[in-house]
Tab-separated table of C-alpha atoms and ligand atoms in Angstrom:
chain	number	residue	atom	x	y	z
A	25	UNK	CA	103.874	97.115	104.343
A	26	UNK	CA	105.791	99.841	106.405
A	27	UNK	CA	109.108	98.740	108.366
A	28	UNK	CA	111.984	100.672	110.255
A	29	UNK	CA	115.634	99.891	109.347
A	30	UNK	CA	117.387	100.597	112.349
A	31	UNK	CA	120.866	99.727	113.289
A	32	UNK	CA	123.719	102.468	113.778
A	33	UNK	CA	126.181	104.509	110.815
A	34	UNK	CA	127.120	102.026	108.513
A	35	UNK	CA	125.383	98.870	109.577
A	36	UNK	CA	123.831	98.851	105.880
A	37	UNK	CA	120.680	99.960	106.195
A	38	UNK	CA	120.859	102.251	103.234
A	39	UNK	CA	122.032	99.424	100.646
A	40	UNK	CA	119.296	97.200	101.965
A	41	UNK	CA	116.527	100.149	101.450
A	42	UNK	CA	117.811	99.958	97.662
A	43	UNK	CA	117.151	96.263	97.401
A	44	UNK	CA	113.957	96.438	98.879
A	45	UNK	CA	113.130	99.393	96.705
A	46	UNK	CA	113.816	97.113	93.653
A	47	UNK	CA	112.356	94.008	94.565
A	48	UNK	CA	109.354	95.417	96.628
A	49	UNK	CA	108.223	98.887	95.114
A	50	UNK	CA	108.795	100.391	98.363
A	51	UNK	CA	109.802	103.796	99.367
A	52	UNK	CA	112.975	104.964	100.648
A	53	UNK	CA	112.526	107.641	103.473
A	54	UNK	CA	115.934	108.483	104.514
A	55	UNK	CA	115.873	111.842	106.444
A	56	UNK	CA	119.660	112.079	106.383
A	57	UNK	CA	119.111	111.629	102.538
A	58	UNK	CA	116.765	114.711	102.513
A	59	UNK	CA	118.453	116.527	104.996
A	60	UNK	CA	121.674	115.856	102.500
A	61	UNK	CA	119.179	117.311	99.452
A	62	UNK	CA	118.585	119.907	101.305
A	63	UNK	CA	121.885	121.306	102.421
A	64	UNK	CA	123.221	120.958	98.704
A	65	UNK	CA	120.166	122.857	97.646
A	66	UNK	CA	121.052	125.355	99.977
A	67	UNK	CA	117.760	126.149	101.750
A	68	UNK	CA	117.155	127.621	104.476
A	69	UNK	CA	116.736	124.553	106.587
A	70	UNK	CA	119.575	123.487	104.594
A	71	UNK	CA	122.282	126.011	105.966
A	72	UNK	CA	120.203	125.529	109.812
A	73	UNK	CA	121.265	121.916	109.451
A	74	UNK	CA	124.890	121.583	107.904
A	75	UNK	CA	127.407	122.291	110.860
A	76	UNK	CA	124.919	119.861	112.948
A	77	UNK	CA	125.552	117.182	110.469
A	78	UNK	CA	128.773	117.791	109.904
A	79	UNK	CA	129.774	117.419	113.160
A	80	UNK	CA	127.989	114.179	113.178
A	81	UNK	CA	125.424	115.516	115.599
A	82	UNK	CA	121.714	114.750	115.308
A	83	UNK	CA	119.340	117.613	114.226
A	84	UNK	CA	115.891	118.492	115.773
A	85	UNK	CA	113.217	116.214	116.289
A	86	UNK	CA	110.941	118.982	114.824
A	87	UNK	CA	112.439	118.943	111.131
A	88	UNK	CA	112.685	115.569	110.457
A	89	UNK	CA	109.255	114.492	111.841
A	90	UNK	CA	108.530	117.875	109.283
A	91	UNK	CA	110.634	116.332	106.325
A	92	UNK	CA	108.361	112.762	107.123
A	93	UNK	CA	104.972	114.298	107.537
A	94	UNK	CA	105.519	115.759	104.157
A	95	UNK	CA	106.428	112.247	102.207
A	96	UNK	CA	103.866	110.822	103.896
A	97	UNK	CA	101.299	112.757	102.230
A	98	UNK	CA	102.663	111.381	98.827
A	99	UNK	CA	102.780	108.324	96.916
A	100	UNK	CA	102.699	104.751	98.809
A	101	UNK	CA	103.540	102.525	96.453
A	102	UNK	CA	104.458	99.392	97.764
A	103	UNK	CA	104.837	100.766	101.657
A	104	UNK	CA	107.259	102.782	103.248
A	105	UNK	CA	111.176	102.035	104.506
A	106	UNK	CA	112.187	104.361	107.434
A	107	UNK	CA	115.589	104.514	106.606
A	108	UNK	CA	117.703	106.567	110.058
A	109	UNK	CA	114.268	107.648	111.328
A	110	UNK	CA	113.448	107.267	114.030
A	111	UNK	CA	116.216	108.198	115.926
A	112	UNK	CA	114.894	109.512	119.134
A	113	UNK	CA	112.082	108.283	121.652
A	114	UNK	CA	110.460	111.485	120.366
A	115	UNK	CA	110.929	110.492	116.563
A	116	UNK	CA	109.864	106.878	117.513
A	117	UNK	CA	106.437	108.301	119.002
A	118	UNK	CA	105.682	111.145	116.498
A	119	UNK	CA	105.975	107.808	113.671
A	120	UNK	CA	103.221	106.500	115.831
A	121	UNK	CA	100.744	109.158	115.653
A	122	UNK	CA	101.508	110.235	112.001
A	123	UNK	CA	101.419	106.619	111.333
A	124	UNK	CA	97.893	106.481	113.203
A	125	UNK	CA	96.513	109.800	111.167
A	126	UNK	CA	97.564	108.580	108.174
A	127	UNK	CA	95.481	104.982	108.558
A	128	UNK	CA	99.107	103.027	108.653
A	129	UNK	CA	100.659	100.836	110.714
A	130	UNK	CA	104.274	99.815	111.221
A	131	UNK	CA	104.498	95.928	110.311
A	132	UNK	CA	108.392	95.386	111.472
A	133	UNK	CA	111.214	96.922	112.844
A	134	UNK	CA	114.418	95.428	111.721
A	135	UNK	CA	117.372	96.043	113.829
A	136	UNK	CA	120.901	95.389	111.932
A	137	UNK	CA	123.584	94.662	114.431
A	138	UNK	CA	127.544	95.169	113.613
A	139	UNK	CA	129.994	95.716	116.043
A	140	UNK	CA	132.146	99.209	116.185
A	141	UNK	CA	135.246	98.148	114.516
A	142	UNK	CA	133.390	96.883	111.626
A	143	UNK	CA	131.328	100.295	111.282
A	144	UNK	CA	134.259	102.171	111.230
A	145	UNK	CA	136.380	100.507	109.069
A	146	UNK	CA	133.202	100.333	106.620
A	147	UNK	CA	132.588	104.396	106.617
A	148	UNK	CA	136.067	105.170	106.934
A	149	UNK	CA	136.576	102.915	103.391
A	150	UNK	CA	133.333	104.393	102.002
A	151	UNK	CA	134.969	107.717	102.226
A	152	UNK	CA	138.597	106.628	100.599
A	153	UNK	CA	136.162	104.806	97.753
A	154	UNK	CA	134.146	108.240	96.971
A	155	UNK	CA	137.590	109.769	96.677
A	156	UNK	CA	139.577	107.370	94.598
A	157	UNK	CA	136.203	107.833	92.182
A	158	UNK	CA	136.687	111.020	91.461
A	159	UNK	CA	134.106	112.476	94.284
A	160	UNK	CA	134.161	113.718	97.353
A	161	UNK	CA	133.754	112.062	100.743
A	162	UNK	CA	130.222	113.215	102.863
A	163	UNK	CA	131.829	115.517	105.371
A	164	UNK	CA	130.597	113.750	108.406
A	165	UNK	CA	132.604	110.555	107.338
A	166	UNK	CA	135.758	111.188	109.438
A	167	UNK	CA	136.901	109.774	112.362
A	168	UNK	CA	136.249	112.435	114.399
A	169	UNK	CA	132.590	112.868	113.567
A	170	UNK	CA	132.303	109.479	113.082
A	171	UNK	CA	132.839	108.743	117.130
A	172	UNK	CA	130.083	111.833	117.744
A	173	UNK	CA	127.329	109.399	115.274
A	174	UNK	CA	128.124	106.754	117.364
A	175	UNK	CA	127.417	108.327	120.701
A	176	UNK	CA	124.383	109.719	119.397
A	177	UNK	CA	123.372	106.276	118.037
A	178	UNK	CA	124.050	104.867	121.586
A	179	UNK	CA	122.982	107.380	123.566
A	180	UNK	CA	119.748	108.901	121.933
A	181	UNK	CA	118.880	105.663	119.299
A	182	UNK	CA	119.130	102.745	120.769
A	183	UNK	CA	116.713	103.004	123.328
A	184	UNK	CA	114.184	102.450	120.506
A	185	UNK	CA	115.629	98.887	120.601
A	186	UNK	CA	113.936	98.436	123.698
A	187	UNK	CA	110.924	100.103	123.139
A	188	UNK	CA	110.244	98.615	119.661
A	189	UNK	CA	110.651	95.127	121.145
A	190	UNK	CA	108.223	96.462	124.052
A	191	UNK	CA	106.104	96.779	121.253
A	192	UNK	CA	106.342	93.711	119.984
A	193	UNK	CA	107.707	94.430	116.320
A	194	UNK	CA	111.149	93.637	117.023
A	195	UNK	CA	113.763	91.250	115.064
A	196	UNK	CA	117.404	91.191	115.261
A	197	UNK	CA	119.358	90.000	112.463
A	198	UNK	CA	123.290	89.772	111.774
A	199	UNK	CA	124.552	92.995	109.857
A	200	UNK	CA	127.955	91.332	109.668
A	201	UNK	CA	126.567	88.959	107.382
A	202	UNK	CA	127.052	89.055	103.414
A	203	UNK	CA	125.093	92.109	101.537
A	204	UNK	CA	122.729	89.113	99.845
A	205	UNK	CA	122.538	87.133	103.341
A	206	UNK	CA	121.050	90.069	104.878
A	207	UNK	CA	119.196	90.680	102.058
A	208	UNK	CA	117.166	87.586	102.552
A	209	UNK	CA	117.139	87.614	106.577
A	210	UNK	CA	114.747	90.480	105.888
A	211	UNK	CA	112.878	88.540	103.195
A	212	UNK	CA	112.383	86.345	106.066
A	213	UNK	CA	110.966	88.999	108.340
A	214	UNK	CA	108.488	89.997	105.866
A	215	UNK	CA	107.378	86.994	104.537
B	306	ADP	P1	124.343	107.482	109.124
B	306	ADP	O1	123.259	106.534	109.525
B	306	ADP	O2	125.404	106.842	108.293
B	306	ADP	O3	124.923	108.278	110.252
B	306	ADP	P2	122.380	109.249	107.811
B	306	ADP	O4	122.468	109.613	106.388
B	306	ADP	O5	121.227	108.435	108.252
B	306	ADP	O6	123.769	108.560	108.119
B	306	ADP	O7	122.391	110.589	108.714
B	306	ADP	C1	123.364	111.581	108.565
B	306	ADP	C2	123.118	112.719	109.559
B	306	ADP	O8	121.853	113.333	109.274
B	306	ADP	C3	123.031	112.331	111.032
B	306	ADP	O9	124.290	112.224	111.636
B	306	ADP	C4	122.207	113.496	111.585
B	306	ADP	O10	122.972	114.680	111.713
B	306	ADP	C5	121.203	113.742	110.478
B	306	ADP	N1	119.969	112.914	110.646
B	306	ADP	C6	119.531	111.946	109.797
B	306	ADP	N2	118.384	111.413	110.233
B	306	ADP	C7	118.087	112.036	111.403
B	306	ADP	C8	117.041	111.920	112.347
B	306	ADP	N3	116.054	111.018	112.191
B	306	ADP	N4	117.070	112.726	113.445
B	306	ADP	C9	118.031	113.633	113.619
B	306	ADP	N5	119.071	113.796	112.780
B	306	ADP	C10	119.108	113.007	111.671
């Protein structure tokens, strides 16, 4: 089974990868996990990609459909979760035809809605949290950056709202809910 998690920054797409990780042998495909990797790493891509990020801007279309071709040629498992990909009409088609050359198909598309205020309280707290521990906050967790995510997640993302539901592979569910709520709204979804 291969679904999309998409909702925008800090709707909790990445904590409900995890569980469905655990409980359903999937795997994870976050691109702004391996774009992460590889800016701590320090490739070359790496150091193309950082002030992008950082400034809460979206990077090509070109190296993540790259950085997803690649995993794709790995290890299934238990199906894949596109975790922040896709995040562009582009993104949303390329998944189509890799999908197609690879002999998979997408069997939902799960779209987390939260409102603003909630999203930015949640990051903003996520940021004081990695500091209190000890660490340090991901540099595009600031307000300022923060406001540039959410234009790009309104502006260049959700549009693959409508065109997933086009589709037909559409559901909704509350991302306000409790972590373990929305846990099993998309047990629901996949059955
Ligand atoms: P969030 O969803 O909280 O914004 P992510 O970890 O998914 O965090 O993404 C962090 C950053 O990585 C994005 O703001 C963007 O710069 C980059 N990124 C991640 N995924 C993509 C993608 N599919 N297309 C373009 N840029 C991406």
């Amino acid at each position: 089974m291969n679904i999309i998690l998409l909702g925008p920054p800090g709707a909790g797409k990445g904590t409900q990868a995890g569980r469905l990780v655990e409980k359903r042998n999937m795997i994870q495909l976050s691109t702004g996990d391996m774009l992460r990797a590889a800016k701590t790493s320090g490739t070359e891509m790496g150091k193309k990609v950082a002030e992008v990020m950082d400034r809460g801007e979206l990077v090509t279309d070109e190296i993540v459909i790259g950085l997803i071709r690649e995993r794709l040629e790995g290890d299934k498992k238990g199906g894949f979760i596109f975790d922040g990909f896709p995040r562009t009409l582009a993104q949303a088609d390329a998944l189509a035809d890799l999908l197609d050359e690879f002999g998979e198909k997408l069997d939902a598309v799960i779209e987390m809605q939260v409102n603003d205020e909630v999203l930015v309280e949640r990051i903003l707290n996520r940021a004081k949290e990695a500091v209190a521990n000890g660490g340090t906050a991901r540099a595009d967790d600031n307000e300022e950056s923060l406001k540039v995510r959410l234009m790009a997640y309104y502006k260049q993302t959700s549009p693959l709202i409508g065109y997933y539901h086009a589709k037909g592979n559409l559901t909704s569910i509350d991302g306000l809910a409790s972590m373990d709520e929305v846990e099993a709204s998309i047990a629901s979804v996949l059955g």
